[in-house]
mmCIF file of C-alpha atoms and ligand atoms in Angstrom:
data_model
loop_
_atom_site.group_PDB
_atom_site.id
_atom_site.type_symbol
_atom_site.label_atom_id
_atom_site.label_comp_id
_atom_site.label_asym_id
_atom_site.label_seq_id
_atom_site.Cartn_x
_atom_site.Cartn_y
_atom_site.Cartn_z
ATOM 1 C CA UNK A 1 -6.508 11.828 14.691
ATOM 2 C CA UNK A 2 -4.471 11.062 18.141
ATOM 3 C CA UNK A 3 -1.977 8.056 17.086
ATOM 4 C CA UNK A 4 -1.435 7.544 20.764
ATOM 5 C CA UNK A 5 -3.366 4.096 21.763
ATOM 6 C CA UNK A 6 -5.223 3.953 18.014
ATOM 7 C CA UNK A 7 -5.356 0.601 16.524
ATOM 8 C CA UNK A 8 -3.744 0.520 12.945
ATOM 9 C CA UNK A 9 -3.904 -2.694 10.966
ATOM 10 C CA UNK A 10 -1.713 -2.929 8.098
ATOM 11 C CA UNK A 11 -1.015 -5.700 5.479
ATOM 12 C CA UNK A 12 2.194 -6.640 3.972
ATOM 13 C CA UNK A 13 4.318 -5.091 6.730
ATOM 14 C CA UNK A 14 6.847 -7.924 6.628
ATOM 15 C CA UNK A 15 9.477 -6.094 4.679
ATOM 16 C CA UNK A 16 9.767 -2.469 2.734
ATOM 17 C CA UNK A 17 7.228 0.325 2.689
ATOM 18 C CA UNK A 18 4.778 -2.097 5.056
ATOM 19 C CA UNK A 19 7.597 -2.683 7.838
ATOM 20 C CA UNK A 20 8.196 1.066 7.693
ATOM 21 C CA UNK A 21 5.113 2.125 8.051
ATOM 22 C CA UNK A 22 4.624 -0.013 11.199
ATOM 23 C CA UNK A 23 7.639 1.382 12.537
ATOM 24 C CA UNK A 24 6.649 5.019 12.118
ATOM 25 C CA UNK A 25 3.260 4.609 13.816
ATOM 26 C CA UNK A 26 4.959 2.553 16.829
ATOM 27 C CA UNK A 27 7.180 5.900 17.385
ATOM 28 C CA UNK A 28 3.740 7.442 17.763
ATOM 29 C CA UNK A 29 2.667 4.569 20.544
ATOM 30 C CA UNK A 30 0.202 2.897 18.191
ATOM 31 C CA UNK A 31 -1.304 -0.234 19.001
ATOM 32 C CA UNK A 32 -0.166 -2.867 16.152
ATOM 33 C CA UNK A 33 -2.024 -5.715 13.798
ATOM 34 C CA UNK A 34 0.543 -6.370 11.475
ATOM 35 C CA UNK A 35 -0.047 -9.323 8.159
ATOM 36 C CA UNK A 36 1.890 -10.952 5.967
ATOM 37 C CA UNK A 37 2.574 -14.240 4.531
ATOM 38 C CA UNK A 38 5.971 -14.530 6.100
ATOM 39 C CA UNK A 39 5.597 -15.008 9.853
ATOM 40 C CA UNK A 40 8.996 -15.054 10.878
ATOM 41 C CA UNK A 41 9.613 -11.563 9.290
ATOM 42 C CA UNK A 42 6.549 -10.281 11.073
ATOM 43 C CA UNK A 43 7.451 -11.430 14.063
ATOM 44 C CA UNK A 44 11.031 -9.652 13.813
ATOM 45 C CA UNK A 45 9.417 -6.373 12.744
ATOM 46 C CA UNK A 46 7.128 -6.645 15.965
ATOM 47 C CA UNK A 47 10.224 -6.717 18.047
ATOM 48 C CA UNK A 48 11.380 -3.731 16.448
ATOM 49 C CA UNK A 49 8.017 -2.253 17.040
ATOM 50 C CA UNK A 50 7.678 -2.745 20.619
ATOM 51 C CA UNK A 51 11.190 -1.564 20.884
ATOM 52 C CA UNK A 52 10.510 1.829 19.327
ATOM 53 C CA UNK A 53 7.383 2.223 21.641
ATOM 54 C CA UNK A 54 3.836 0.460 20.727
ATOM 55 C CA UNK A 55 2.056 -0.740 23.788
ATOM 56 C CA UNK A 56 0.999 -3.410 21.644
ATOM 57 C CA UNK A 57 1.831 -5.439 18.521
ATOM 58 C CA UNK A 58 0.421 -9.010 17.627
ATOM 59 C CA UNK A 59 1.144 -10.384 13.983
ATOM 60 C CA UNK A 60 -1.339 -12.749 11.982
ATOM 61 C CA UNK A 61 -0.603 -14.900 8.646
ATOM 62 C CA UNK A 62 -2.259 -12.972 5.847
ATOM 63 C CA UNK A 63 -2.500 -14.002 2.205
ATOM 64 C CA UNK A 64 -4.962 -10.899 0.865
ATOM 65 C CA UNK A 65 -5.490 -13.130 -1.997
ATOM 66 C CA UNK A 66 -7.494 -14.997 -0.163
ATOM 67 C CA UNK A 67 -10.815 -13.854 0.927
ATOM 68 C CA UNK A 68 -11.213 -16.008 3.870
ATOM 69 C CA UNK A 69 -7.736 -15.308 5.256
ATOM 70 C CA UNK A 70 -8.533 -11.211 4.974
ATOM 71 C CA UNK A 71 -11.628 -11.471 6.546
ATOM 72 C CA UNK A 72 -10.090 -13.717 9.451
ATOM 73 C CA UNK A 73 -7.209 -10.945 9.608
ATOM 74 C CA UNK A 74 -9.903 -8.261 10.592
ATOM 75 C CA UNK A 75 -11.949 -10.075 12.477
ATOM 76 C CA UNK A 76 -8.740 -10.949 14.849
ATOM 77 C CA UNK A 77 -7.562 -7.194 14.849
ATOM 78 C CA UNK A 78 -11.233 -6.293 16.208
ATOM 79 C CA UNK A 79 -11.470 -8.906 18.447
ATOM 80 C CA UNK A 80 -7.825 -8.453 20.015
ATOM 81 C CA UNK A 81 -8.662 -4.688 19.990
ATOM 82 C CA UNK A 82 -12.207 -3.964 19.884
ATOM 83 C CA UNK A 83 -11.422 -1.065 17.432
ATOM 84 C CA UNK A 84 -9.406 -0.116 14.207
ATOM 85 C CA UNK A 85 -8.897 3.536 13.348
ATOM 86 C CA UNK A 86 -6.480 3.185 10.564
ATOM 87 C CA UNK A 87 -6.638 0.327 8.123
ATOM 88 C CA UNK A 88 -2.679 0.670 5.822
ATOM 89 C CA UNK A 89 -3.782 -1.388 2.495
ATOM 90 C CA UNK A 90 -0.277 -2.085 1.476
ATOM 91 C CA UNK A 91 0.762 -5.403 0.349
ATOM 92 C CA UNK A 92 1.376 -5.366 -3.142
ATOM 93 C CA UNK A 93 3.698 -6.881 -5.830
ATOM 94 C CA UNK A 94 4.853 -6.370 -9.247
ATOM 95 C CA UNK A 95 6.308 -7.316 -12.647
ATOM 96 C CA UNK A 96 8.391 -5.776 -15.077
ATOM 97 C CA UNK A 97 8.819 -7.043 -18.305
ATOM 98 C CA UNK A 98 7.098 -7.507 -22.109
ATOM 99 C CA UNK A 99 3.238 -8.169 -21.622
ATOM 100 C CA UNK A 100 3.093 -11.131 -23.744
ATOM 101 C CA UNK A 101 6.002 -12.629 -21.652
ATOM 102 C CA UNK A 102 4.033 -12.250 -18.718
ATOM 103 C CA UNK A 103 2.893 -15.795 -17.250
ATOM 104 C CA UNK A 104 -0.715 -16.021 -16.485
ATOM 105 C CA UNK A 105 -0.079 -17.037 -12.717
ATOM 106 C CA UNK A 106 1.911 -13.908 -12.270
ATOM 107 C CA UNK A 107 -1.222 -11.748 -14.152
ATOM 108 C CA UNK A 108 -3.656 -13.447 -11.432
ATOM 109 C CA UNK A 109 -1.210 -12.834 -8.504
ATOM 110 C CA UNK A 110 -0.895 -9.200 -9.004
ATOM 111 C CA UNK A 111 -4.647 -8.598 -10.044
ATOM 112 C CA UNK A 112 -5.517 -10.550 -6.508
ATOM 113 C CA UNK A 113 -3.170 -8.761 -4.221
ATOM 114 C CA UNK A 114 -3.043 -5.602 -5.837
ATOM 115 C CA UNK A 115 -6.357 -4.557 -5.998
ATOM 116 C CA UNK A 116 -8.845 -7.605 -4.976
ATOM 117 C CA UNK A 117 -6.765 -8.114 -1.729
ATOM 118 C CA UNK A 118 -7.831 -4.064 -0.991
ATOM 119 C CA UNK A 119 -11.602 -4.824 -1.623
ATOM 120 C CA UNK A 120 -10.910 -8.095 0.146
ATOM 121 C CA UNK A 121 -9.665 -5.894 3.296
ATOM 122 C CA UNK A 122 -12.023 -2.725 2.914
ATOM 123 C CA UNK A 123 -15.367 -4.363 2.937
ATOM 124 C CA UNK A 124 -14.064 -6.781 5.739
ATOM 125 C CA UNK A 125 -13.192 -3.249 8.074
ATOM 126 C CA UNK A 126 -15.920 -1.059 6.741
ATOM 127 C CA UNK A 127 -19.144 -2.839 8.822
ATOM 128 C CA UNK A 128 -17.609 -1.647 11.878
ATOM 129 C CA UNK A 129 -16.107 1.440 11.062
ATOM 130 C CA UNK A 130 -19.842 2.445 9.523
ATOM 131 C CA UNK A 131 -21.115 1.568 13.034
ATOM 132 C CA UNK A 132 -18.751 3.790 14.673
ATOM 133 C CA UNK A 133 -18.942 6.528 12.014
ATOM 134 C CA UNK A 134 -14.992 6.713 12.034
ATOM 135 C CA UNK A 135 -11.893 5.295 10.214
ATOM 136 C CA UNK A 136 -9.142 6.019 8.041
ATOM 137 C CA UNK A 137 -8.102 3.555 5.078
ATOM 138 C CA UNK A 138 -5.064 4.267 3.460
ATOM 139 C CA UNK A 139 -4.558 2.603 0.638
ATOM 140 C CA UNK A 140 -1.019 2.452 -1.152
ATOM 141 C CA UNK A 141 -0.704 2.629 -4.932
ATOM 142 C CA UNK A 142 1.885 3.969 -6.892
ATOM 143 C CA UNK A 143 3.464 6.415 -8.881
ATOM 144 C CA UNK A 144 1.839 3.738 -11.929
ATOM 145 C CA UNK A 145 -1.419 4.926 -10.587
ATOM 146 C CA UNK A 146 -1.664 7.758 -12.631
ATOM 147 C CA UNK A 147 1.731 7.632 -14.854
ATOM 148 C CA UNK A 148 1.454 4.012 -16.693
ATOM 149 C CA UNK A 149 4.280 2.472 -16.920
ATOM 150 C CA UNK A 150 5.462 0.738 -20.094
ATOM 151 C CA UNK A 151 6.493 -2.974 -19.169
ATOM 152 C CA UNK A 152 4.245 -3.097 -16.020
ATOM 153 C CA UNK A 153 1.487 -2.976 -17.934
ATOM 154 C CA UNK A 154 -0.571 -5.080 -15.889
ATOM 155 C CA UNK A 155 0.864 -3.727 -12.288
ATOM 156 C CA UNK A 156 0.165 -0.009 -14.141
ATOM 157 C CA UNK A 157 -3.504 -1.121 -14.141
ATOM 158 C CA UNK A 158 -3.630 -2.435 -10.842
ATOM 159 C CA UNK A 159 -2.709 0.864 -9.472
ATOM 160 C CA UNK A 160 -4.999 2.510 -11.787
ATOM 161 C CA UNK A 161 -7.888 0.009 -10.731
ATOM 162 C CA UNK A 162 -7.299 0.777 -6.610
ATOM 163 C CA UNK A 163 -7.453 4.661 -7.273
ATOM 164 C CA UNK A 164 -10.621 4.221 -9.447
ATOM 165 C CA UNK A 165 -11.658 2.157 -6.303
ATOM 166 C CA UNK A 166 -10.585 4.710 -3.661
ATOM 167 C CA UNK A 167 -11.591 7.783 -4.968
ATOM 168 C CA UNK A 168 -15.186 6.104 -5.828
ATOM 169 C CA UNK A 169 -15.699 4.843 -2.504
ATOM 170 C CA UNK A 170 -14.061 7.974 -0.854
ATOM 171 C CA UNK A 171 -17.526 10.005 -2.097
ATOM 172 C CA UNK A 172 -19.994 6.751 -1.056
ATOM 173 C CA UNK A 173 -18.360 7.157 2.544
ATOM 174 C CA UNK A 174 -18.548 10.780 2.439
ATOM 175 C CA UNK A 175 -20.688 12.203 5.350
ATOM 176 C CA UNK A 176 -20.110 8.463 7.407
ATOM 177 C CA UNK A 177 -17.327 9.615 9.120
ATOM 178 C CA UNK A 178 -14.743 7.252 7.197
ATOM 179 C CA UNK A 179 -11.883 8.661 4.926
ATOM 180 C CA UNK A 180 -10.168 7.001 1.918
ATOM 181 C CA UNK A 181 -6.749 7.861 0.540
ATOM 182 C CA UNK A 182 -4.492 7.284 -1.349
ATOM 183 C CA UNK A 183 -0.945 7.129 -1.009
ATOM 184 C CA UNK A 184 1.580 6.895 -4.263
ATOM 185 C CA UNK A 185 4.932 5.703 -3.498
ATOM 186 C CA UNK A 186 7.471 6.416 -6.102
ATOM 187 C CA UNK A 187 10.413 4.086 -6.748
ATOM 188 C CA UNK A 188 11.390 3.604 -3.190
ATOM 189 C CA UNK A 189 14.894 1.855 -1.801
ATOM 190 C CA UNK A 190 15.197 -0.626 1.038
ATOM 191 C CA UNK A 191 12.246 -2.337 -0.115
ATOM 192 C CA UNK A 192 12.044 -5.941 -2.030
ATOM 193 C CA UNK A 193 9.563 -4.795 -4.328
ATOM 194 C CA UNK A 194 12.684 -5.396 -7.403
ATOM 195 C CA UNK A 195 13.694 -8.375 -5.964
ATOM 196 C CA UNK A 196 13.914 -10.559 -9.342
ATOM 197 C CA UNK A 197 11.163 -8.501 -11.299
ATOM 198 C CA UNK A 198 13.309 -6.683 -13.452
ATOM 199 C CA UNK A 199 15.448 -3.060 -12.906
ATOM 200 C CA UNK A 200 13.447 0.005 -11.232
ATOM 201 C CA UNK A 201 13.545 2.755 -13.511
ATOM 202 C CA UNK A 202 13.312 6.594 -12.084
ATOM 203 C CA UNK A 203 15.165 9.007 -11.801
ATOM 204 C CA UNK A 204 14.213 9.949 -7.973
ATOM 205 C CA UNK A 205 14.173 7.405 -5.279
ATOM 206 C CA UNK A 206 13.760 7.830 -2.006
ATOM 207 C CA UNK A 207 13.572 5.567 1.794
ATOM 208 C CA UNK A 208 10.672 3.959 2.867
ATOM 209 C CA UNK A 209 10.487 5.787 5.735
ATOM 210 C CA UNK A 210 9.736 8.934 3.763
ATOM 211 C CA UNK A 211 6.453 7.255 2.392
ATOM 212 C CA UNK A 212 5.973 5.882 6.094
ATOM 213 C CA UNK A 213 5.859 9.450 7.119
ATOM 214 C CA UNK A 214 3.732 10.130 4.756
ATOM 215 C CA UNK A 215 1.028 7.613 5.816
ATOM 216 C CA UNK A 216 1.444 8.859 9.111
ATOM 217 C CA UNK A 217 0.831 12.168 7.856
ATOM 218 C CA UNK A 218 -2.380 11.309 5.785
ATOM 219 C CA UNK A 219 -3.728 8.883 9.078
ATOM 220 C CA UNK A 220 -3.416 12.249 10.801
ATOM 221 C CA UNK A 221 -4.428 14.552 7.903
ATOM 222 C CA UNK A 222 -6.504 12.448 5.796
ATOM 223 C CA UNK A 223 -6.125 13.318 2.218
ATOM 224 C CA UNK A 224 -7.433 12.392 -1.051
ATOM 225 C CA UNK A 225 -4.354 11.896 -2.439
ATOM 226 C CA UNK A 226 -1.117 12.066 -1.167
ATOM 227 C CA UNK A 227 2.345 12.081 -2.520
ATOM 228 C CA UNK A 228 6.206 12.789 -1.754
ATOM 229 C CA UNK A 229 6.839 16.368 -3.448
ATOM 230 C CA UNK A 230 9.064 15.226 -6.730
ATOM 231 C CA UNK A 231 5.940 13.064 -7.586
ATOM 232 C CA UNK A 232 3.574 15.990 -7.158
ATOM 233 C CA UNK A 233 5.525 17.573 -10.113
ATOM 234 C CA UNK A 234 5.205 14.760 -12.272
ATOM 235 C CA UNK A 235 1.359 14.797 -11.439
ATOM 236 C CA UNK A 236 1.194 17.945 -12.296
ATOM 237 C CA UNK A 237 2.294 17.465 -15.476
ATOM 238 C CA UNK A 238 0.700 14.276 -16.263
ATOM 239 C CA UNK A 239 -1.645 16.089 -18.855
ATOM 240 C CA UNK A 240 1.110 17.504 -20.820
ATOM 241 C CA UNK A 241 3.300 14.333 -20.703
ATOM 242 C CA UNK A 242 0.725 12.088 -21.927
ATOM 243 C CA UNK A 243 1.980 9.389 -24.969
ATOM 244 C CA UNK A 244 5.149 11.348 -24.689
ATOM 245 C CA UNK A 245 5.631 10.399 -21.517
ATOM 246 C CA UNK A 246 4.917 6.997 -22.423
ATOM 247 C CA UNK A 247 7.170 7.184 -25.824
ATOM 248 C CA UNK A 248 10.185 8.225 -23.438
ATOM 249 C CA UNK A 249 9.753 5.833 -20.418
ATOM 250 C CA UNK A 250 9.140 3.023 -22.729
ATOM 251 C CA UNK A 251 12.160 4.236 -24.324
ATOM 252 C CA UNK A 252 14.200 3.568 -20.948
ATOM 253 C CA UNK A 253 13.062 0.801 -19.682
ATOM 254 C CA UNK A 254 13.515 -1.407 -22.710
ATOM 255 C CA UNK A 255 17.588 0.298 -22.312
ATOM 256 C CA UNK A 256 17.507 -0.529 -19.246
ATOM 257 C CA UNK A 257 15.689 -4.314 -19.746
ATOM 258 C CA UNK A 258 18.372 -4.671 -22.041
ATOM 259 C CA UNK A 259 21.417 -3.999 -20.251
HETATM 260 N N1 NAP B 301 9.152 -0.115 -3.737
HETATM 261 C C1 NAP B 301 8.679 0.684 -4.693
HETATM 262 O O1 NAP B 301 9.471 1.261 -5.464
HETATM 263 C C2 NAP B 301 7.187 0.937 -4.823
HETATM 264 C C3 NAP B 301 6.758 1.932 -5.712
HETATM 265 C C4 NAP B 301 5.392 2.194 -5.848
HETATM 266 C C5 NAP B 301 4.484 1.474 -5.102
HETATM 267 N N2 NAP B 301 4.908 0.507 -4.246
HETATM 268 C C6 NAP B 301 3.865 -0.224 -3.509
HETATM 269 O O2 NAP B 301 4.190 -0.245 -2.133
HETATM 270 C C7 NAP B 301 3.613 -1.396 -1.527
HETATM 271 C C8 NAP B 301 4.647 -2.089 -0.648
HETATM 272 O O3 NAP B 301 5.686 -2.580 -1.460
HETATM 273 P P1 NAP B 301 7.235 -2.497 -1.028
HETATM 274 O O4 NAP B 301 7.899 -1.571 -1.940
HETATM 275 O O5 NAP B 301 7.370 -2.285 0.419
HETATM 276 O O6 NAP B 301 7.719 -3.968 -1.458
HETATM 277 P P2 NAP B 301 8.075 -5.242 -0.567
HETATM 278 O O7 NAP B 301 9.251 -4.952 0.313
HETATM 279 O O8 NAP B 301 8.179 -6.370 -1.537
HETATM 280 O O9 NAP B 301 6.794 -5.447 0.361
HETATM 281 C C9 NAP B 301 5.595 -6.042 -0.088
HETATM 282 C C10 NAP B 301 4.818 -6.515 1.130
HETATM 283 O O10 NAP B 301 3.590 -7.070 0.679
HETATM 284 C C11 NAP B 301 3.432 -8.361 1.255
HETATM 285 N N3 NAP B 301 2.618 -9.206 0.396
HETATM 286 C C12 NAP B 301 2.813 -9.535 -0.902
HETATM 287 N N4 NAP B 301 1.832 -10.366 -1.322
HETATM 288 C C13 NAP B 301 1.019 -10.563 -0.252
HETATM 289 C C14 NAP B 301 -0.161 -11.330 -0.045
HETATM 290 N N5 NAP B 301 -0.715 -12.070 -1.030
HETATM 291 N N6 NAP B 301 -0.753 -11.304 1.178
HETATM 292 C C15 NAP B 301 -0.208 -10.563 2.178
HETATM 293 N N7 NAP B 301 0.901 -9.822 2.051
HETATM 294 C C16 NAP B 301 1.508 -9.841 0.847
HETATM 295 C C17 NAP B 301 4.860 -8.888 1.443
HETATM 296 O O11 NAP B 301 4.906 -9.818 2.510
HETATM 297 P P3 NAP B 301 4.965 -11.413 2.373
HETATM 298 O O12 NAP B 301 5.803 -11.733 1.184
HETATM 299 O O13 NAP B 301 5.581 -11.816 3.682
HETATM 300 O O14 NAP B 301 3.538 -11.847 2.256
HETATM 301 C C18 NAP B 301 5.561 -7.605 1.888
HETATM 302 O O15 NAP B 301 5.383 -7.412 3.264
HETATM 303 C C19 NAP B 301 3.067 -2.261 -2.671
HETATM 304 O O16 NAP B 301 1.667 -2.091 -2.762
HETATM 305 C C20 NAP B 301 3.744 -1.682 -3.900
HETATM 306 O O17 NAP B 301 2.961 -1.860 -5.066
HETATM 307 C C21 NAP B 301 6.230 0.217 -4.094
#
């Protein structure tokens, strides 16, 4: 796909991997429909955006959680553009800590933006990209997509929920024109995603503008799945890690819980 002029929509680009993202596809002269809940962010990552070369950038208040806001969020994007070739499903949120600590509001929250605010998005963009017969959703999971993580239990099966999701609805779209991947970020710095829910734990971090280029990438190239190369190791050997793998990260992050 030519990036030049294409309309990209992308949720939760306030802060982190989300304002990264933006950036990287503004260097490509993009057109811009950035959401989040915090306007005041948005509207300081838009002047960053313009700044690094999109011919166009609005910004919209966008709670995925909500149906009726996500559905408003498209249907502003198509009407202020009249198209949408990339749809970024990124906002997301998380919690580290024992399950049965975990307060109910925070289990809802993270089931409704992790993975309902995605379906929320997806069917909202998919009526017009099935008219066109063209469209790239990307949507961003997480290294807990396919290596659980003890502590996020709940976040873990979020992830796991929106690659069940994308890879299922990947093979109902194939032949229409439309691509679904997924992207899985790793622990990544200069994000907020820690911010007061508990230590990341990981070996390997890396910027947010690496997984930015790598949405680029996949908007470009559109992939199944597609991750940073330390993370394709640990796919890899997913099979062989198995319970061990969750016997020795469990291990860690109740050292590092403790600390
Ligand atoms: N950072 C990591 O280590 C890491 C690792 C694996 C996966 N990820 C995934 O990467 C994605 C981006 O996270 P990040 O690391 O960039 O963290 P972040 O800096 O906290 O960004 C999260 C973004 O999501 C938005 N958001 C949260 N709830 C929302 C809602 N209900 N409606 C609309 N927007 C909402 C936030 O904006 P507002 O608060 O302004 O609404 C913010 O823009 C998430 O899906 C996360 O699960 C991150």
């Amino acid at each position: 796909m030519r990036l030049k002029g294409a309309v990209v929509v992308i949720t939760g680009a306030s802060s982190g991997i989300g304002e990264a993202t933006a950036m990287a596809f503004a260097r490509r002269g993009a057109r811009l429909e950035l959401g989040a809940r915090r306007l005041e962010k948005l509207n300081a990552v838009a002047r960053k955006c313009r700044q690094a070369g999109s011919p166009d950038v609005n910004v919209r208040l966008l709670d995925v959680g909500q149906r009726a806001s996500t559905r408003a969020f498209i249907a502003a994007a198509l009407r202020d553009h009249e198209r949408l070739d990339v749809l970024v499903n990124n906002a997301g949120t998380g919690w580290v800590g024992p399950l049965h600590q975990m307060p109910e509001d925070r289990i809802d929250e993270l089931i409704t933006t992790n993975f309902k605010g995605v379906i929320n998005a997806t069917q909202a963009a998919l009526p017009w990209m099935l008219e066109r017969r063209r469209g790239v959703i990307i949507n961003v999971a997480s290294v807990a997509g396919f290596r659980p993580s003890p502590y996020s239990a709940v976040y873990s099966a979020t992830k796991h929920a929106l690659v069940g999701f994308s890879h299922a609805l990947r093979g109902e779209l194939s032949g229409t024109g439309i691509k679904v991947c997924v992207v899985y970020p790793g622990v990544t710095s200069g994000t907020e995603f820690f911010k007061g829910k508990g230590p990341p734990i990981g070996v390997v971090q890396y910027p947010a503008s690496w997984v930015a280029n790598l949405i680029v990438r996949t908007a470009r190239f559109p992939r199944r799945d597609a991750m940073v190369a330390p993370l394709r190791l640990l796919h890899l050997a997913e099979p062989v890690l198995g319970g061990l793998g969750d016997h020795l990260i469990g291990e860690a992050r109740r050292r590092a819980l403790l600390d």
